Short mmCIF file of C-alpha atoms in Angstrom, two decimals:
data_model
loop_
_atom_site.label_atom_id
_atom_site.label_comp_id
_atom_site.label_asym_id
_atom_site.label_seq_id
_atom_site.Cartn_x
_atom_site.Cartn_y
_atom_site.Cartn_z
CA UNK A 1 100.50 109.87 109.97
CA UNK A 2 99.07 109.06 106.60
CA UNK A 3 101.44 108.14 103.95
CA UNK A 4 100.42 107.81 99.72
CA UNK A 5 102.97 105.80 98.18
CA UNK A 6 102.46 106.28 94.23
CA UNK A 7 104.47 103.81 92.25
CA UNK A 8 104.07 102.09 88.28
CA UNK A 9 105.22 104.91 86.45
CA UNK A 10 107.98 105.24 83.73
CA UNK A 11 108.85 105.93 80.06
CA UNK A 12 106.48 104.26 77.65
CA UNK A 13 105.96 104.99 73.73
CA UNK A 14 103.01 106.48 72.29
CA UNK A 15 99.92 103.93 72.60
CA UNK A 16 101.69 102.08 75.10
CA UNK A 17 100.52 101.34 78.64
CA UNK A 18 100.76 101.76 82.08
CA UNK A 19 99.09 100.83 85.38
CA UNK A 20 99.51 102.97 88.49
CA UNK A 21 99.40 102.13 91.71
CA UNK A 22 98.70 104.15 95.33
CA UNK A 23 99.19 102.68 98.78
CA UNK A 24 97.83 104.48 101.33
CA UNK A 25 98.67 104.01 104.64
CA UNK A 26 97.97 105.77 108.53
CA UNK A 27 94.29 105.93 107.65
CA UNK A 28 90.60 104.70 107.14
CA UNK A 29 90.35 103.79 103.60
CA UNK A 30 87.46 102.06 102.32
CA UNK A 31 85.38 105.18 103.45
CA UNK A 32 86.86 107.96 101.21
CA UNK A 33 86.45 108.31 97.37
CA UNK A 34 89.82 108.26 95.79
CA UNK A 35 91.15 110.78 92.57
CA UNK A 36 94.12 110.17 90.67
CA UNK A 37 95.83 113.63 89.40
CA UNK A 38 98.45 114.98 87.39
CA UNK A 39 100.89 117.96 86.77
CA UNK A 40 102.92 118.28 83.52
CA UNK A 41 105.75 120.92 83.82
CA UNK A 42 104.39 124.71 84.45
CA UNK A 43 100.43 123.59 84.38
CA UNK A 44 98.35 122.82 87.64
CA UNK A 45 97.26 120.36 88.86
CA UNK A 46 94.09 118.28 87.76
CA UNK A 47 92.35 116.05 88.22
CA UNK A 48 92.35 112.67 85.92
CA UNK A 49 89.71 110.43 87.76
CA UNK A 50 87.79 109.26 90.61
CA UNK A 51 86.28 106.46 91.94
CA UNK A 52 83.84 106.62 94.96
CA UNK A 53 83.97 104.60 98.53
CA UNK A 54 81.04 102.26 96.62
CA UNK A 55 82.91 101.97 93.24
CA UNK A 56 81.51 104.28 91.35
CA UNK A 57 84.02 106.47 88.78
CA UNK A 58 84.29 109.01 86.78
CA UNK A 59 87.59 110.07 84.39
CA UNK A 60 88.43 113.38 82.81
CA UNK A 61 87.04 113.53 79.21
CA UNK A 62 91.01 114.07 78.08
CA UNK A 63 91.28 110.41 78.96
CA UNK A 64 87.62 109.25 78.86
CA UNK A 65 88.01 105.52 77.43
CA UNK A 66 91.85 105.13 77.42
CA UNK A 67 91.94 105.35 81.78
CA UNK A 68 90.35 102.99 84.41
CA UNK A 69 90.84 103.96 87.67
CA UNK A 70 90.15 100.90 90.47
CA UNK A 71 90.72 100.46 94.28
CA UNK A 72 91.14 97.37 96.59
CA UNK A 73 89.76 98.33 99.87
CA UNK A 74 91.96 95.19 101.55
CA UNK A 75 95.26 96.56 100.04
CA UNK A 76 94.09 100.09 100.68
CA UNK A 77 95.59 100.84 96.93
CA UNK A 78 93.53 102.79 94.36
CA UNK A 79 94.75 101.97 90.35
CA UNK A 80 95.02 103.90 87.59
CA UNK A 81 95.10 101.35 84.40
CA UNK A 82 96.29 103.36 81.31
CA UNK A 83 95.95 102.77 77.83
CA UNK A 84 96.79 104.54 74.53
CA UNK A 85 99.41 106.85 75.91
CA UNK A 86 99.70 109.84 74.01
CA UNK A 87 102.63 112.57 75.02
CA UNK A 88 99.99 115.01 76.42
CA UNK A 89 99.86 112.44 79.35
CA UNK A 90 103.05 113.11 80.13
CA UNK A 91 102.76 114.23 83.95
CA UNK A 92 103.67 113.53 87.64
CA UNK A 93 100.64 111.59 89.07
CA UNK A 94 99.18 111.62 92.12
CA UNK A 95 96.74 110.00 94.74
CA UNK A 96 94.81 111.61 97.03
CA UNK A 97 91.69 111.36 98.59
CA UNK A 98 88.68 114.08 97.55
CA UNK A 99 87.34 117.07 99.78
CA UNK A 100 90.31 117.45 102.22
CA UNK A 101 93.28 116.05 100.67
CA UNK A 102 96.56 113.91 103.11
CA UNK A 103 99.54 115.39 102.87
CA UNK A 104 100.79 114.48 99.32
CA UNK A 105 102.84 111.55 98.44
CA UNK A 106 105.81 112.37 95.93
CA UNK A 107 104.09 111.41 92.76
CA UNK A 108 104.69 109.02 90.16
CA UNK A 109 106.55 110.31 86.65
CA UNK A 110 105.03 108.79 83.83
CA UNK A 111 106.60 110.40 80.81
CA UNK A 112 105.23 109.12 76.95
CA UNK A 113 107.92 109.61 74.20
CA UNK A 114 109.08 107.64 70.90
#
């Protein structure tokens, strides 16, 4: 059975930072393109960024140039690496492959506060 395993979050101050991890295992990884998501308190989910089987990404213009999401097809892990934390990023975050998501992992908290 797969299993994501989201880890790396915590409480961080306003223009801090943060890097996110996701280890998947139970599956074929290399071959899927990988998002990173995130749900704040009574909003849905959405998605923050992706990056593609051959390394190609793409981020969510509310964190276009502050996030950088990576992946390490050996570790089966896919990064999120970010940067000038405002409190709007406050969120649970989440891994998942696109199209037809794994069962969910339980999400990382990563909540931005002075």
């Amino acid at each position: 059975q797969v299993q994501l395993v989201e880890s790396g979050g915590g409480l961080v101050q306003p223009g801090g930072s943060l890097r996110l991890s996701c280890a998947v295992s139970g599956s074929i990884f290399s071959i899927y393109n990988m998002d990173w998501y995130r749900q704040a308190p009574g909003k849905r989910r959405e998605l923050v960024a992706r990056i593609t089987r051959s390394g190609e990404t793409i981020v969510a213009d509310s964190v276009k140039g502050r996030f950088t999401i990576s992946r390490d097809n050996a570790k089966k892990t896919v990064y999120l690496q970010m940067g000038s934390l405002k409190p709007e990023d406050t969120a649970v975050y989440y891994c998942n492959k696109d199209s037809i998501p794994w069962p969910w992992g339980q999400g990382t908290q990563v909540t931005v506060s002075s």
